[in-house]
Coordinates of C-alpha atoms and ligand atoms in Angstrom, one line a residue:
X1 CA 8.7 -11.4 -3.1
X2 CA 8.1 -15.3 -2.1
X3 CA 5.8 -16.9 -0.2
X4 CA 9.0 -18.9 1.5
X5 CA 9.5 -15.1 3.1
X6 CA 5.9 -15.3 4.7
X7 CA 6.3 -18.7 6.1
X8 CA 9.7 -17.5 8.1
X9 CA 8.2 -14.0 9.1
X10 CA 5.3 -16.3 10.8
X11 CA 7.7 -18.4 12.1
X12 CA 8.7 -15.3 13.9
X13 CA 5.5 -13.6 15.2
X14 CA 4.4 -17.0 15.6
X15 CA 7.0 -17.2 18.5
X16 CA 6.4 -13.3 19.6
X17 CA 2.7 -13.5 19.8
X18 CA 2.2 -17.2 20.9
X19 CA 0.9 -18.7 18.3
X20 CA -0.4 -22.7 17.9
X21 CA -0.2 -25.2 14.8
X22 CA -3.5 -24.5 14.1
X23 CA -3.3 -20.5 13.8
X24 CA -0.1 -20.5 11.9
X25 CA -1.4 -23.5 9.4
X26 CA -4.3 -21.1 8.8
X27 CA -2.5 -17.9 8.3
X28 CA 0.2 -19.8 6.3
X29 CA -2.8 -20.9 4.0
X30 CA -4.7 -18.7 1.6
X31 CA -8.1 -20.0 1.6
X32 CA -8.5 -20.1 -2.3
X33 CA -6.3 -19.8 -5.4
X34 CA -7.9 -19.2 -8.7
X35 CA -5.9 -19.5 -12.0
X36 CA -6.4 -19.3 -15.3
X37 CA -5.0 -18.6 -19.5
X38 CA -5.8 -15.8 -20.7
X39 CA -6.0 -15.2 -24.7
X40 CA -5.2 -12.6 -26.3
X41 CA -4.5 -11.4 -30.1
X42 CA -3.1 -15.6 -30.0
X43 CA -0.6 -15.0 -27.3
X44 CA -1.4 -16.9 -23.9
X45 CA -1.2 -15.1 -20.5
X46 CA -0.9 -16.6 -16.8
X47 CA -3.6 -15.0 -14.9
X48 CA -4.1 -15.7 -10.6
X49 CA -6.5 -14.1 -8.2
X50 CA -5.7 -15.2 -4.4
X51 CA -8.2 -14.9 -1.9
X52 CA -5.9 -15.0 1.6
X53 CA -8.4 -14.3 4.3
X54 CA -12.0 -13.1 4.4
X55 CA -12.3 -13.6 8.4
X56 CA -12.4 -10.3 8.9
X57 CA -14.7 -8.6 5.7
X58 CA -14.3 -9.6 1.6
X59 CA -10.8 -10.2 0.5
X60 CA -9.4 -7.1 -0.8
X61 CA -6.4 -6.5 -2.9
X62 CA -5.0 -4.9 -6.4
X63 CA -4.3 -6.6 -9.8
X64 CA -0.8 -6.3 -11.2
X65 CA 0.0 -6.2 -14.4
X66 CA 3.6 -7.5 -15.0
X67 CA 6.1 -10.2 -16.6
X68 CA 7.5 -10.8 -13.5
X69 CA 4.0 -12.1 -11.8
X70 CA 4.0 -15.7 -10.8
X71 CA 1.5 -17.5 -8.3
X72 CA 4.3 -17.6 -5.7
X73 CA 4.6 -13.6 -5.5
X74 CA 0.4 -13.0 -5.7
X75 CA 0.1 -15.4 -2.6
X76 CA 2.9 -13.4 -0.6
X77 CA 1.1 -10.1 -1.6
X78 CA -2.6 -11.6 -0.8
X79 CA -0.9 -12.3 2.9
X80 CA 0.3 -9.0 3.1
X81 CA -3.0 -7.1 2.0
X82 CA -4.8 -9.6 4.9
X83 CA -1.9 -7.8 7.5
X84 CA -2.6 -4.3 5.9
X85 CA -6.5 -4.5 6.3
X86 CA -6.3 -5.7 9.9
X87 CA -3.7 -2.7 10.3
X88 CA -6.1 0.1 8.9
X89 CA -9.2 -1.4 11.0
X90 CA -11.3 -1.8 7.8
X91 CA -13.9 -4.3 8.0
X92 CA -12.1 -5.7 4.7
X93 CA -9.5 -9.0 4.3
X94 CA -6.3 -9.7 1.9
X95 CA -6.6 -10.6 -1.5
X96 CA -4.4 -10.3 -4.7
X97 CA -4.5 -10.8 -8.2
X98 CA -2.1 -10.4 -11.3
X99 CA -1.2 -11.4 -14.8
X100 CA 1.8 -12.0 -16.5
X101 CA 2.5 -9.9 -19.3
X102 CA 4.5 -6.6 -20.0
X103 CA 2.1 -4.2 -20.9
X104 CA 4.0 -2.1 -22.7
X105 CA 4.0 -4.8 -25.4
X106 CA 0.1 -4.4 -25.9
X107 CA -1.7 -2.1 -27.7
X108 CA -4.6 0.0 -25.2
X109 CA -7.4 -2.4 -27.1
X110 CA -4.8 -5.4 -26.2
X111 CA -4.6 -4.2 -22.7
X112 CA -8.7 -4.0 -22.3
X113 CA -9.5 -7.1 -23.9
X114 CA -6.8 -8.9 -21.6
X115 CA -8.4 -6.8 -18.9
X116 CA -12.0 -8.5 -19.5
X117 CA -10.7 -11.3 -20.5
X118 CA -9.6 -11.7 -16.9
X119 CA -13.4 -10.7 -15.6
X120 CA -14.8 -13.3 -17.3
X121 CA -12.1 -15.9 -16.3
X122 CA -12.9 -14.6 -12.3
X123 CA -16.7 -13.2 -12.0
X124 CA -17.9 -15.9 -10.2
X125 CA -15.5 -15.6 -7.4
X126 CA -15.3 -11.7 -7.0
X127 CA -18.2 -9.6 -6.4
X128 CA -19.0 -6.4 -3.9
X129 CA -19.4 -8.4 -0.9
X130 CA -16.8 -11.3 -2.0
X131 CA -13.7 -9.8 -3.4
X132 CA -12.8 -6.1 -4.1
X133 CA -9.9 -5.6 -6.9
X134 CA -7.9 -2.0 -7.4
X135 CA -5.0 -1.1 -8.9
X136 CA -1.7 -2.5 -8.5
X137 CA 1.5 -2.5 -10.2
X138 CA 0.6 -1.1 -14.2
X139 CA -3.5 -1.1 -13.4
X140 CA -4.4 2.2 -14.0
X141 CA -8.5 3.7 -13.0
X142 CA -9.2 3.2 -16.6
X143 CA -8.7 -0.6 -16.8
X144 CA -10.8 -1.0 -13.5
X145 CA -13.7 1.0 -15.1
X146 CA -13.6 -1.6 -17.8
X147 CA -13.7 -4.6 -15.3
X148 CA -16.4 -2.8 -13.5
X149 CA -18.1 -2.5 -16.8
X150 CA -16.9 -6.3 -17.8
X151 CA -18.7 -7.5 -14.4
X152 CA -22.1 -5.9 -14.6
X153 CA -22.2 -6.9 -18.2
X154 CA -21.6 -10.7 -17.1
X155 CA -23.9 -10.5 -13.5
X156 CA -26.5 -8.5 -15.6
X157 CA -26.9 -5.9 -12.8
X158 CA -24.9 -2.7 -11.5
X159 CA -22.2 -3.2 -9.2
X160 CA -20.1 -0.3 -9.1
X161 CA -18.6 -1.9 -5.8
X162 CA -16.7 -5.1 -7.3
X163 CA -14.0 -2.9 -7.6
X164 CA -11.9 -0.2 -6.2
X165 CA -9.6 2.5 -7.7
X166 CA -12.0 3.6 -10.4
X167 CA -11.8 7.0 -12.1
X168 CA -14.6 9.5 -10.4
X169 CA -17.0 9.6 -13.7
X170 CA -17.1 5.7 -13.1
X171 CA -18.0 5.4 -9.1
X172 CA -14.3 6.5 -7.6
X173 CA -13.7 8.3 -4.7
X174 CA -12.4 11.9 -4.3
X175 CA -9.1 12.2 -2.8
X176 CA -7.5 8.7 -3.9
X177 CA -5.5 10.1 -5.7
X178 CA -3.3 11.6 -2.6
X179 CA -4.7 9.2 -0.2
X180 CA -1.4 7.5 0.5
X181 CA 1.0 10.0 0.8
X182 CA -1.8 12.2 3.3
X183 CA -2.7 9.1 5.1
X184 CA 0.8 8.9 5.8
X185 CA 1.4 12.4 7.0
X186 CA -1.5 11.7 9.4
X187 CA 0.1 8.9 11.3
X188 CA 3.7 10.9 11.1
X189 CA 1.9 13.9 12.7
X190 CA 0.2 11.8 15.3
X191 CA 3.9 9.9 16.2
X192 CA 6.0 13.0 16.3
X193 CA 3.2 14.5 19.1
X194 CA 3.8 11.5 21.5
X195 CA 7.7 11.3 20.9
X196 CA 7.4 14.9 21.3
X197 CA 9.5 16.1 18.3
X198 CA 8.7 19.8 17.0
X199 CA 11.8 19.5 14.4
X200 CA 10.6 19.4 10.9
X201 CA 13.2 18.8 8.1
X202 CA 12.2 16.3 5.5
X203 CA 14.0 14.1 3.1
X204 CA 11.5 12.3 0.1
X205 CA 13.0 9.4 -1.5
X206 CA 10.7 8.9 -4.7
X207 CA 8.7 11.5 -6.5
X208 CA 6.4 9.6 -7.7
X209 CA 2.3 9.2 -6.7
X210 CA 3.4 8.8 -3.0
X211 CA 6.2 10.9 -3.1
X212 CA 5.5 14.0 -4.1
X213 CA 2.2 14.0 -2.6
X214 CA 4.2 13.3 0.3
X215 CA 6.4 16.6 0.2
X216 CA 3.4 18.7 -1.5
X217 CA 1.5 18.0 2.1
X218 CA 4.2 18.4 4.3
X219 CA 5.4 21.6 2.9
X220 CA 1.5 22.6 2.9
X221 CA 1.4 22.1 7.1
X222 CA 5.0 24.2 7.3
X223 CA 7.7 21.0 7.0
X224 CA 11.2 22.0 5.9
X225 CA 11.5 19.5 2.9
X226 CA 15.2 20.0 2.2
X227 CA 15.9 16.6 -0.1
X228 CA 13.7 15.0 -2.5
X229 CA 15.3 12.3 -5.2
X230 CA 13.9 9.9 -8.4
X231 CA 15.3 7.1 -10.7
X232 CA 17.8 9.7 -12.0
X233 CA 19.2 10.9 -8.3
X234 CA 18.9 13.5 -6.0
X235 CA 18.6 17.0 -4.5
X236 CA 19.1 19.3 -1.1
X237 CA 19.0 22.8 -0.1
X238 CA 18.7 22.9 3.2
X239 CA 17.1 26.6 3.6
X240 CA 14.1 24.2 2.0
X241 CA 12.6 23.4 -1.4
X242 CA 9.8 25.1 -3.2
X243 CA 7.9 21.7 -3.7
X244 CA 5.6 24.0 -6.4
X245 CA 8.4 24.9 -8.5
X246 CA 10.1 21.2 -8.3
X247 CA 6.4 19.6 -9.6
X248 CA 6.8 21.6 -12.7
X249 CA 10.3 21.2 -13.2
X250 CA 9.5 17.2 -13.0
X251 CA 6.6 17.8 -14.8
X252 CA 8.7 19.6 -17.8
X253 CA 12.0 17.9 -17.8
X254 CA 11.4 14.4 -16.5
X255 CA 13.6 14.6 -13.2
X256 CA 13.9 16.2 -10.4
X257 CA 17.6 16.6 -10.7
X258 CA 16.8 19.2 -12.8
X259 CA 15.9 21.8 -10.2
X260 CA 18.3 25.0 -10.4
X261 CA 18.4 25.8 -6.7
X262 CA 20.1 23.0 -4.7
X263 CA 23.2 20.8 -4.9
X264 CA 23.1 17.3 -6.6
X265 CA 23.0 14.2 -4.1
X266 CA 22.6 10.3 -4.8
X267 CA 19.5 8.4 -3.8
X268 CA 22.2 7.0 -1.0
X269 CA 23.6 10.2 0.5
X270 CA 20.0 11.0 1.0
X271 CA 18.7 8.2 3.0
X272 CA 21.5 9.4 5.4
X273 CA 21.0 13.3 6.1
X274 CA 20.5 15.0 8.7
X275 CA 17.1 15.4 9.0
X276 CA 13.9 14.9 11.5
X277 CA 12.4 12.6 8.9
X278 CA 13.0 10.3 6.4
X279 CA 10.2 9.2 3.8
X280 CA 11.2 6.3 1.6
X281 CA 8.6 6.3 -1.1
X282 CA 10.6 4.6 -4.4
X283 CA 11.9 1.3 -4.2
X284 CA 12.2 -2.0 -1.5
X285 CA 15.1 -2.6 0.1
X286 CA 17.2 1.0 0.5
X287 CA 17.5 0.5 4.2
X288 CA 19.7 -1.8 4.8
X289 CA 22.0 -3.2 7.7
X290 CA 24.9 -1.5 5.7
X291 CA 23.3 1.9 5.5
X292 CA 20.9 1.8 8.4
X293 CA 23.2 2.9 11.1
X294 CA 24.2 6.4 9.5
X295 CA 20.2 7.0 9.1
X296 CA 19.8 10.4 11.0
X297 CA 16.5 11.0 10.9
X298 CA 14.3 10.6 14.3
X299 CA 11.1 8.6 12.7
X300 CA 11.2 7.0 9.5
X301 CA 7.9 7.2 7.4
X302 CA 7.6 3.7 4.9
X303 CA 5.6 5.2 2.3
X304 CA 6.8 2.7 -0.1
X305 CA 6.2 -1.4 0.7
X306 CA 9.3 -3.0 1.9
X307 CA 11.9 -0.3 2.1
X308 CA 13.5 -1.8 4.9
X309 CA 15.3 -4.8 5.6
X310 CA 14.8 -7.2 8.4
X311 CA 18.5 -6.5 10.0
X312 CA 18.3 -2.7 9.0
X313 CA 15.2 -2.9 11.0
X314 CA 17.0 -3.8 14.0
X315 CA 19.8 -1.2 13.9
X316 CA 17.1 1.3 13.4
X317 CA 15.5 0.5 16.5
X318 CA 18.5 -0.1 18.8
X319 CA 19.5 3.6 17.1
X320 CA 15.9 4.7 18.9
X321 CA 14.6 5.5 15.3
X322 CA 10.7 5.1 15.3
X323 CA 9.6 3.5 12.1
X324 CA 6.2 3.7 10.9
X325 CA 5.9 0.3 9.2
X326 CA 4.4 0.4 5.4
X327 CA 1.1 -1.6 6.3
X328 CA 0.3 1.1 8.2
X329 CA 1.6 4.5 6.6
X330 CA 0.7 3.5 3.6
X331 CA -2.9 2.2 4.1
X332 CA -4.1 5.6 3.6
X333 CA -4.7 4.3 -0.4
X334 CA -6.6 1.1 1.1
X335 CA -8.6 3.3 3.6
X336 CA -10.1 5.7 0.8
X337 CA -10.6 2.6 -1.6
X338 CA -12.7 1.4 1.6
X339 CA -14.3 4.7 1.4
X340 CA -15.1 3.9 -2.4
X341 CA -17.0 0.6 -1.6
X342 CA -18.9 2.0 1.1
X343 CA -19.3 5.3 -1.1
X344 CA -20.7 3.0 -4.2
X345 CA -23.0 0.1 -2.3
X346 CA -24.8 3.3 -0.5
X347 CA -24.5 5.0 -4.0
X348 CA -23.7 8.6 -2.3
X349 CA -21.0 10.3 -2.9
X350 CA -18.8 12.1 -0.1
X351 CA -16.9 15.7 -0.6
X352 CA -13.5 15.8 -0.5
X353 CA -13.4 17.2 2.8
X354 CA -15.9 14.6 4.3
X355 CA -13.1 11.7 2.9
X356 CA -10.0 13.5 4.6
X357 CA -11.9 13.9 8.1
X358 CA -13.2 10.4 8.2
X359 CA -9.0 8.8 6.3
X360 CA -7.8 11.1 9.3
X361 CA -10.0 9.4 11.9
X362 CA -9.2 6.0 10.7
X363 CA -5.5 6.5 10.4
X364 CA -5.0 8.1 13.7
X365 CA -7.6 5.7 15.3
X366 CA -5.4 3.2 13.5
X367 CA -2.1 4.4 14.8
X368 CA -3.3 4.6 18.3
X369 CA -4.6 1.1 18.7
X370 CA -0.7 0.0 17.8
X371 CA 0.8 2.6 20.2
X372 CA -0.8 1.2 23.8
X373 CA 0.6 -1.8 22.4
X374 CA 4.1 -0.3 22.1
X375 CA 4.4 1.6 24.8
X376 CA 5.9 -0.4 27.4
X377 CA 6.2 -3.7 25.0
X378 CA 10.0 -5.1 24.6
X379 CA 10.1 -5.0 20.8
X380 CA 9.8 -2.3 18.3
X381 CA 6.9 -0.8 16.7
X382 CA 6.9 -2.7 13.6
X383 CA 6.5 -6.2 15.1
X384 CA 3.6 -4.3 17.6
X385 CA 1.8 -3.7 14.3
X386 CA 2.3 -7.1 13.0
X387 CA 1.0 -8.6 15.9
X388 CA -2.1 -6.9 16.6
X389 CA -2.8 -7.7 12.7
X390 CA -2.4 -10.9 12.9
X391 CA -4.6 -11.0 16.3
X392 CA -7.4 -9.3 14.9
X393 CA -7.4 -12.1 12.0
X394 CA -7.3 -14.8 14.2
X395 CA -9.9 -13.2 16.6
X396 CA -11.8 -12.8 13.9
X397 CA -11.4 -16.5 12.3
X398 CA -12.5 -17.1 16.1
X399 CA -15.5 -15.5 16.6
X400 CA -17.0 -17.1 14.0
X401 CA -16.1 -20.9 15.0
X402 CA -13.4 -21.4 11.9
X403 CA -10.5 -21.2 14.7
Ligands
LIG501 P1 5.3 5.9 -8.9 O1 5.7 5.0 -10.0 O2 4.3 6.9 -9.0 O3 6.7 6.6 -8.4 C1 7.9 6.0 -8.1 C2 9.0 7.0 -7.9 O4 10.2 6.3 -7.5 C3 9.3 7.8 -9.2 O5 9.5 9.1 -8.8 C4 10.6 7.2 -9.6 O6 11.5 8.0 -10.3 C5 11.2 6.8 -8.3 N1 12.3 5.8 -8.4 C6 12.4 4.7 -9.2 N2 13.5 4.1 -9.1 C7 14.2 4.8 -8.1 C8 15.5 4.7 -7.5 N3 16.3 3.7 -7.9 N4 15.8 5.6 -6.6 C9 15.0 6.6 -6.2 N5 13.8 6.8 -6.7 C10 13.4 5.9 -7.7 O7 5.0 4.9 -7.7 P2 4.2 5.2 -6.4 O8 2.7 4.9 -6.6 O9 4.5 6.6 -5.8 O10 4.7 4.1 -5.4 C11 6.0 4.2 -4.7 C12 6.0 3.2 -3.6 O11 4.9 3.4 -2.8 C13 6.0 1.7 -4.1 O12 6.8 1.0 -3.2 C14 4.5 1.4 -3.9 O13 4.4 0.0 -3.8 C15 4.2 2.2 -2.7 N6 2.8 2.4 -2.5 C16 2.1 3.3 -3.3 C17 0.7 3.4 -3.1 C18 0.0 4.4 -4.0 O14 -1.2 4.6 -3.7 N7 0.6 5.0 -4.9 C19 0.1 2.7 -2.1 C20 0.8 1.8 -1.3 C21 2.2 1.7 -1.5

């Protein structure tokens, strides 16, 4: 992603919401940029931590571990976290961080000294009520217990709260670990009550974290999931899938494709069957304005960031498909690593039933607040959501004189 793509989607809500030079120049503008070189074993690594927006609570955002990371992408995913935040309706803003390297090359001591290497590079500008890190892209719960552990070393107090994601023993959260994919089926179960569809076949693209959690849940509150897919392609049956046998057949053999009982499909036949809903939970970019006008399904749930193109968007909504836009079915993960800060800086811990109740509250409050928009409004649902985000930011910048 570029940051050139931020500055022409503003250029586009700009217009749609009525924005001046003065808002656009500050959303265009993260409000700090931290770099620095990392050492490690005598190899040199690029490391960035982009604070986008604290108007509206700390900036909050993941670290990514990955060759391809440059400063250009961590300021276009800082922006985005800032939208996703204002989306959720957690007192939280957009921040991102990242290094460049290919982890796979380290060794796991490589990986934790480069991991605390880039604590002591950033301490002084994160903290529990300044900037909250998580996981991203190759970040795993064990490398943020380290950074937790790295920052209390360096600040010489416990802060279990400078960072999200964490493995339970170390301060995380119950239920984080399906938090997307049920924070998603909240909103999908909220949208299909007000455009009043009962139908409930299921196609999963992606069986990965979000994926399968995905069809696990659905199948759990009686969904038909008849198609699921991975890397290696796809499969139907469309009497429905037994989502317990196709997590161990995953588990065992590696794929999905595996699965005896159901006929093979590609990852492309299955963005375009026949079904009430479509859950693309993989890769960016499947739905495209090639493919998006043969997409059958009623309401299309963006688990994974990105999956639809700007002109595929279009189609979709001229076709009366309702899309549920990532920053909002897929801030279910965000909302319970909310629930982790707030769980930590009170230092009680919440049962996993009290953390579903309140991710279900905040999701549907979350979807509602974008649905008075929509109803009634000229453009589709997606650019409603980005809109009230970028409202609430500004508001926010507002009320406390920085606007
Ligand atoms: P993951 O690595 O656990 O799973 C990814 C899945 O996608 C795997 O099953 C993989 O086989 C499949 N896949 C890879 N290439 C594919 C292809 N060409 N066609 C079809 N499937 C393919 O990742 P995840 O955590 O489930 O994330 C998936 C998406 O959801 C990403 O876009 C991610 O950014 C987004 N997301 C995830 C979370 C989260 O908490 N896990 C939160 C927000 C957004």
């Amino acid at each position: 992603m570029e940051y050139a793509s931020i500055i022409n989607f503003l250029e586009k809500i700009g217009k749609i919401a009525n924005l001046d030079e003065a808002e656009l120049e500050l959303l265009k503008t993260p409000q700090h940029i931290h770099q620095a070189e990392l050492e490690v074993s005598g190899k040199k690594y690029p490391a960035f931590r982009v604070q986008h927006n604290n108007a509206r609570g700390p900036f909050k955002g993941g670290i990514r571990f990955h060759p391809e990371v440059n400063l250009d992408e961590v300021k276009a995913l800082a922006f985005w976290m800032s939208l996703k935040t204002a989306t959720a309706d957690i007192p939280l803003g957009g921040g991102k961080g990242g290094i460049t390297v290919n982890p796979k090359e380290l060794s796991k001591e490589e990986i934790e000294e480069l991991s605390r290497a880039y604590v002591k590079a950033f301490y002084k500008v994160i903290g529990p009520q300044v900037d909250i890190p998580a996981p991203d892209v190759y970040t795993t719960p064990e490398i943020m217990a380290w950074i937790r552990d790295e920052y209390e070393k360096l600040v010489g107090e416990k802060a279990p709260g400078v960072i999200t994601g964490k493995p339970i023993e170390a301060g995380g959260s119950l239920v984080r670990d399906i938090a997307t994919a049920l924070g998603g089926v909240y909103v999908l179960e909220e949208a299909m009550k007000k455009i009043g569809l009962s139908e409930k076949t299921v196609a999963v693209q992606g069986f990965g974290n979000a994926g399968m959690n995905a069809a696990k849940l659905l199948a759990e509150r009686g969904f038909n999931v008849v198609a699921v897919s991975d890397s290696k392609g796809g499969i139907l049956n469309n009497n429905g899938l037994n989502i317990g046998e196709l997590i161990k057949t995953k588990s065992e053999t590696g794929s999905v494709v595996n699965y005896s009982d159901a006929e093979k499909i590609s990852n492309a036949e299955l963005l375009e069957l026949d079904v009430a809903v479509l859950v693309p939970s993989a890769l960016a970019n499947v739905i495209t304005a090639e493919n998006a006008g043969n997409v059958k399904a009623k309401v299309v749930v963006e688990l994974a960031n990105g999956p639809t193109t700007s002109g595929a968007d279009e189609i979709l909504h001229s076709n009366n498909v309702l899309v549920l836009p990532d920053i909002l079915a897929n801030a279910g993960g965000v909302t319970v690593s909310y629930f982790e800060w707030l769980q930590n800086n009170e230092d009680y811990y919440w049962d996993a039933e009290t953390v579903k109740t309140k991710l279900k509250e905040k999701m549907i409050s979350a979807f509602e607040q974008i649905w008075q928009k929509y109803s009634g409004s000229e453009h589709d649902f997606r650019t409603n959501t980005y809109v009230l985000a970028v409202k609430k930011i500004l508001d926010a910048e507002r009320a406390r004189g920085r606007l």
